[in-house]
Amino acid sequence: MNKNIVVALMAVLAASASAQEVSVSKGRLRQGDDMSWAKPEMDDASWSEIDITKRWDDQGFPQNTKAYGWYRIHVNIPKSVFQGADQQNALILHIPKADDVDECYLNGKLIGSTGRMPINPAGYFPACNAVRNYVADVKGDGVRFDAENVIAVRVYNRGGGGGLYNNPLTITCPKAADGLSMRLTDTNVGQYHYDIEISNAYLTATNGLLNVTITDRETGATVKSLTKKLTLKRNKPVRVTVPYTMDKMCQLTVTYTDAKTGKVLSESRQLKYALTPAAPATPRFNGAPVWGVRPGSPVIYRFPVSGEKPMKFTCSDLPEGLQLTEDGVLTGKIDKAGDLTFTVTAENAKGKASQEFTLKVGRDMIGQTPPMGWNSWNCWGLTVTQEKVVASAQALMDKGLADYGYSYINIDDGWEASERNPDGTLDANEKFPSMKGLVDWLHERGLKFGIYSAPGATTCGGYLGSLGYEKEDADVWNKWGVDYLKYDWCSYENVRVEENDWGFASCVRPYLLMEKFLRQQPRDIFYSLGPLGGTQVYLWGLYCDGNSWRTAQDINDTWKSIYDVGFRQQFGKSQYSSIGHWNDPDMLVVGKVGYGLGENTDGLRETRLTPDEQYTHITLWTLVASNMLIGCDIAQMDDFTLNLLSNNEVIAIDQDVLGKQADRVFKDDNIEIWARPLADGSQAVGIFNVSDTDVTYDLKDYQPASNARIIRDLWRQKNLSQDERSWTIPMHGCRYLKLMY
Ligand code: GLA
């Protein structure tokens, strides 16, 4: 059949024109990539016909992983599309869902794109679920009325199924206020402020009224209110900056009302608030008074002390075999098992403080308190580099987090070379020019270094795993000076399935093997076990001498994940945790995270947790004696996150030397209470509102509080009077208390 007849038939069959809408569900597809396929005159007669409401792989086409495909949709746009419309100068093309990134050309001209293709200098960014409404300017974009138009859509599919799907392509004409949108961005460059951006994507300029209110969430008082008349021209967004301070718990509400149509845009955000009081300028020891080491292993311990710098450390009764630098880094080696107790003093211009400290030397002394530090995964994912690791380590010291005990700098997946050396050893890839240099640099500063691998042939990120080379890997890690190993599971499943062996013993086997080689090394390597399919590692982690094990699947920065990984999956697990063998509900998701796939050009994004949810996250994690591994880029950490992560009284709960993780002691539809006993005889209690509305709670209802001598609010570091013991706890928020008897 002649091509023109096919095109005409397709348009007649697939496009049904009503007064204000054209809808097309058929097009042509060619997998591959050629920019000339955007041109309207290109002959696509040999391309395959395709239904654009179903994925290409559901219609017999290959999935096309990490590859492109082009759709060409021929459509007749009748002039009658404008009948009764209040604007005649633009059309909106509603493109179906595109898996994962698209670019849309109308008669050869690019009119819109969503997500970022891998060739984009800002980096790949998938946007499969985004809504795609592209505006075509009738004059400028060359729309042809009562004639054929060619809409060419270039689609990039990263993995799994791909192509256009879900809806037909529809073309409508805009209503005056349809193109209005509002974007709120929280910024902390200089003072904290929200940038409010209102835009008009359509052609006609509109007027409206902007209303901004900041309300104190505790008192209901209006803290700030402003009203502004705006004129919005097409694609000329208007920006309004609203500064705020973090000393109150506030809510920002923004509305914009379009004058002509009365259409209202409205957004509301919880503002960040800082609860942790500033640390005193005098020295203050913030770490647990204990560290454990095996006989003969090198000691690396940096005393976490806040206060004005410079600060000088001394010790008059330092045991033989140990050295303490003036900067507070303890090194040395002790060959004999036993407890060594000595007093360390820190002094600065404002005063001095001392801590009686015990070095526990023995075979099972690694991990006396849960490890604290940083891991690259939740921020950088597989895009981690040596430079990024150094930036976070440097910021950990510069921003004072090292003064609160954060001391491990751990590289997750993505450091491994693509092939092993002829002798079986595995180097780092080109992103890590000198692993040994990096580790020496950290050790000189009293920080420790962690690495990642998996017992299977490949890691979860598809890099080389340790299968068959466990000894070689442990030996290399010792040479580099590794202090922490995160040993994941991932592809080991294949080994197990082949043997058709799903028993307990076969789960333990690869972890026992690595344990043997790790413990043979003349240094201490904290052994952190990754999650396995059904998260059962906690049942047998102890038998492999694991120092911690994941008790949940991977975390992400949403309330759903905090609820699931934290509240749901940590319940009932306290019996599996003990000193040196901790439950690990996964790394922290506060600050700028994103696994290297976030919307910002560096692959990060601000955590999607609200400030209340972030307080809840840290409260629960410290209660369950979790590993406290910061998951964000510390170099970009803001004051809010810093304040959240450096509350010495909150950290002291996580690091409590009794080592007893919290249990859930109460639950109803809204409230959960988790509590743990502490070494000094007091109790730490988290009262959480896990519901989706604000809830009042009166401490009278919590029996153990009735005979407490002092009730302390740990976040605010303040003893509570009798009339401060009943609160409205906001949705997903909490109260963190210490009950002293
Ligand atoms: C698994 C782990 C994550 C991370 C990735 C790396 O998913 O649970 O924490 O280590 O592997 O590929």
Coordinates of N, CA and C in Angstrom, one line a residue, residues 58-156:
D58 N 6.1 -5.6 25.7 CA 4.8 -6.4 25.8 C 4.2 -6.6 24.4
Q59 N 4.9 -6.1 23.4 CA 4.3 -6.3 22.0 C 5.4 -7.0 21.1
G60 N 6.3 -7.8 21.8 CA 7.2 -8.6 21.0 C 8.5 -7.9 20.6
F61 N 8.7 -6.7 21.1 CA 10.0 -6.0 20.8 C 11.0 -6.3 21.9
P62 N 12.3 -6.3 21.6 CA 13.3 -6.5 22.7 C 13.2 -5.4 23.8
Q63 N 13.6 -5.8 25.0 CA 13.5 -4.8 26.1 C 14.4 -3.6 25.8
N64 N 15.5 -3.8 25.1 CA 16.4 -2.7 24.8 C 17.0 -2.1 26.0
T65 N 17.8 -2.8 26.7 CA 18.4 -2.3 28.0 C 19.5 -1.3 27.6
K66 N 19.5 -0.2 28.4 CA 20.5 0.9 28.1 C 20.6 1.3 26.7
A67 N 19.4 1.4 26.1 CA 19.4 1.8 24.6 C 18.2 2.6 24.3
Y68 N 18.2 3.1 23.1 CA 17.1 4.0 22.6 C 16.1 3.4 21.7
G69 N 15.0 4.0 21.5 CA 14.0 3.6 20.5 C 13.3 4.9 20.1
W70 N 12.8 5.0 18.9 CA 12.1 6.2 18.4 C 10.7 5.8 18.0
Y71 N 9.7 6.6 18.4 CA 8.4 6.5 18.0 C 8.1 7.6 17.0
R72 N 7.3 7.3 15.9 CA 6.8 8.4 15.0 C 5.3 8.3 15.0
I73 N 4.7 9.3 15.4 CA 3.2 9.3 15.4 C 2.7 10.4 14.5
H74 N 1.9 9.9 13.5 CA 1.4 10.9 12.5 C 0.0 11.3 12.9
V75 N -0.2 12.6 12.9 CA -1.5 13.0 13.4 C -2.0 14.2 12.6
N76 N -3.3 14.2 12.3 CA -3.9 15.3 11.7 C -4.5 16.2 12.8
I77 N -4.2 17.4 12.8 CA -4.7 18.3 13.9 C -5.7 19.2 13.3
P78 N -7.0 19.0 13.5 CA -8.1 19.9 12.9 C -8.1 21.3 13.6
K79 N -8.3 22.3 12.8 CA -8.4 23.6 13.3 C -9.5 23.7 14.4
S80 N -10.5 22.8 14.2 CA -11.7 22.8 15.1 C -11.3 22.5 16.6
V81 N -10.0 22.0 16.8 CA -9.6 21.7 18.1 C -9.7 23.0 19.0
F82 N -9.8 24.1 18.4 CA -9.9 25.4 19.2 C -11.3 25.8 19.4
Q83 N -12.3 25.1 18.9 CA -13.7 25.5 19.1 C -14.0 25.7 20.6
G84 N -14.5 26.9 20.9 CA -14.9 27.2 22.2 C -13.7 27.5 23.2
A85 N -12.5 27.4 22.7 CA -11.3 27.6 23.6 C -11.1 29.0 23.9
D86 N -10.6 29.3 25.2 CA -10.3 30.7 25.5 C -8.9 31.2 25.1
Q87 N -8.1 30.3 24.6 CA -6.8 30.6 24.0 C -6.6 29.9 22.7
Q88 N -6.0 30.6 21.7 CA -5.9 30.0 20.4 C -4.4 29.9 20.0
N89 N -3.5 30.2 20.9 CA -2.2 30.3 20.5 C -1.2 29.2 20.9
A90 N -1.8 28.2 21.5 CA -0.9 27.1 21.9 C -1.7 25.8 22.0
L91 N -1.0 24.6 21.9 CA -1.6 23.3 22.1 C -0.7 22.6 23.2
I92 N -1.4 21.7 23.9 CA -0.6 20.9 24.8 C -0.6 19.4 24.3
L93 N 0.6 18.9 24.2 CA 0.7 17.5 23.8 C 0.9 16.7 25.1
H94 N 0.0 15.8 25.4 CA 0.1 15.0 26.6 C 0.7 13.6 26.2
I95 N 1.9 13.5 26.5 CA 2.7 12.3 26.0 C 2.5 11.1 27.0
P96 N 2.4 9.9 26.5 CA 2.2 8.8 27.4 C 3.4 8.7 28.4
K97 N 3.3 7.8 29.4 CA 4.5 7.5 30.3 C 5.6 7.0 29.4
A98 N 6.8 7.5 29.7 CA 8.0 7.0 28.9 C 9.0 6.4 29.8
D99 N 9.4 5.2 29.5 CA 10.3 4.4 30.4 C 11.7 4.4 29.8
D100 N 12.6 5.3 30.2 CA 12.7 6.1 31.4 C 12.8 7.6 31.1
V101 N 13.3 7.9 29.9 CA 13.6 9.3 29.6 C 13.1 9.6 28.2
D102 N 12.6 10.8 27.9 CA 12.1 11.0 26.5 C 12.5 12.4 26.0
E103 N 12.5 12.6 24.7 CA 12.6 13.9 24.0 C 11.5 13.9 23.0
C104 N 10.8 15.0 22.9 CA 9.6 15.0 22.0 C 9.8 16.1 20.9
Y105 N 9.7 15.7 19.6 CA 9.9 16.6 18.5 C 8.6 16.7 17.8
L106 N 8.1 18.0 17.5 CA 6.9 18.2 16.7 C 7.4 18.8 15.4
N107 N 7.1 18.0 14.3 CA 7.5 18.4 13.0 C 9.0 18.8 13.0
G108 N 9.8 18.1 13.7 CA 11.3 18.3 13.7 C 11.8 19.2 14.8
K109 N 10.9 19.8 15.5 CA 11.4 20.8 16.5 C 11.2 20.2 17.9
L110 N 12.2 20.3 18.7 CA 12.1 19.8 20.1 C 11.2 20.7 20.9
I111 N 10.1 20.1 21.4 CA 9.2 20.9 22.2 C 9.2 20.5 23.7
G112 N 9.8 19.4 24.1 CA 9.9 19.1 25.5 C 10.7 17.8 25.7
S113 N 11.2 17.6 26.9 CA 11.9 16.4 27.3 C 11.7 16.2 28.8
T114 N 11.8 15.0 29.3 CA 11.6 14.7 30.7 C 12.7 13.7 31.1
G115 N 13.4 14.0 32.3 CA 14.5 13.1 32.7 C 15.7 13.6 31.9
R116 N 16.9 12.9 32.2 CA 18.1 13.3 31.4 C 18.7 12.0 30.8
M117 N 19.0 12.1 29.5 CA 19.6 11.0 28.8 C 21.1 10.8 29.4
P118 N 21.7 9.6 29.2 CA 23.0 9.4 29.8 C 24.0 10.3 29.2
I119 N 23.8 10.8 28.0 CA 24.8 11.7 27.4 C 24.7 13.1 27.9
N120 N 23.7 13.4 28.7 CA 23.5 14.7 29.3 C 24.7 15.0 30.2
P121 N 25.4 16.2 30.0 CA 26.5 16.5 30.9 C 26.2 16.5 32.4
A122 N 24.9 16.8 32.7 CA 24.5 16.8 34.1 C 24.3 15.4 34.7
G123 N 24.4 14.4 33.8 CA 24.3 13.0 34.3 C 22.9 12.5 34.1
Y124 N 22.8 11.1 33.9 CA 21.6 10.4 33.7 C 20.6 10.6 34.8
F125 N 19.3 10.9 34.5 CA 18.3 10.9 35.5 C 17.0 10.4 35.0
P126 N 16.5 9.2 35.5 CA 15.3 8.6 35.0 C 14.1 9.3 35.5
A127 N 13.0 9.4 34.7 CA 11.8 10.1 35.2 C 10.6 9.4 34.6
C128 N 10.6 8.0 34.8 CA 9.6 7.2 34.2 C 8.2 7.7 34.6
N129 N 8.0 8.0 35.9 CA 6.6 8.3 36.3 C 6.2 9.7 36.2
A130 N 7.0 10.6 35.6 CA 6.7 12.0 35.5 C 5.5 12.2 34.5
V131 N 4.8 13.3 34.8 CA 3.7 13.6 33.8 C 4.3 14.5 32.7
R132 N 4.0 14.1 31.5 CA 4.6 14.8 30.3 C 3.6 15.6 29.5
N133 N 3.5 16.9 29.8 CA 2.6 17.8 29.1 C 3.5 18.8 28.4
Y134 N 3.6 18.7 27.1 CA 4.5 19.6 26.4 C 3.7 20.7 25.6
V135 N 4.2 21.9 25.7 CA 3.4 23.0 25.1 C 4.0 23.4 23.7
A136 N 3.1 23.4 22.7 CA 3.6 23.8 21.4 C 3.0 25.1 21.1
D137 N 3.8 26.1 20.8 CA 3.4 27.4 20.4 C 2.9 27.3 18.9
V138 N 1.7 27.7 18.7 CA 1.1 27.5 17.4 C 1.9 28.2 16.3
K139 N 2.4 29.4 16.5 CA 3.2 30.1 15.5 C 4.6 29.6 15.5
G140 N 5.3 29.7 16.7 CA 6.7 29.4 16.8 C 7.1 28.0 16.5
D141 N 6.2 27.0 16.9 CA 6.6 25.6 16.8 C 6.0 24.9 15.5
G142 N 5.4 25.7 14.6 CA 5.1 25.1 13.3 C 4.0 24.1 13.3
V143 N 2.9 24.3 14.1 CA 1.8 23.3 14.1 C 1.1 23.4 12.7
R144 N 0.8 22.2 12.1 CA 0.1 22.2 10.8 C -1.4 21.9 11.1
F145 N -2.3 22.8 10.7 CA -3.7 22.5 10.9 C -4.3 21.8 9.7
D146 N -5.2 20.9 10.0 CA -5.9 20.2 8.9 C -4.9 19.6 8.0
A147 N -3.8 19.1 8.5 CA -2.7 18.5 7.7 C -2.0 17.6 8.6
E148 N -1.1 16.8 8.0 CA -0.4 15.8 8.8 C 0.8 16.5 9.6
N149 N 0.9 16.1 10.9 CA 2.0 16.5 11.7 C 2.7 15.2 12.1
V150 N 4.0 15.3 12.3 CA 4.8 14.2 12.8 C 5.3 14.5 14.2
I151 N 4.9 13.6 15.1 CA 5.4 13.8 16.5 C 6.4 12.6 16.7
A152 N 7.7 13.0 16.8 CA 8.7 11.9 17.0 C 9.2 11.9 18.4
V153 N 9.1 10.8 19.1 CA 9.5 10.7 20.5 C 10.7 9.8 20.6
R154 N 11.8 10.3 21.1 CA 13.0 9.5 21.3 C 13.0 9.0 22.8
V155 N 13.1 7.7 23.0 CA 12.9 7.2 24.4 C 14.2 6.4 24.7
Y156 N 14.7 6.7 25.9 CA 15.9 5.9 26.4 C 15.4 5.0 27.5

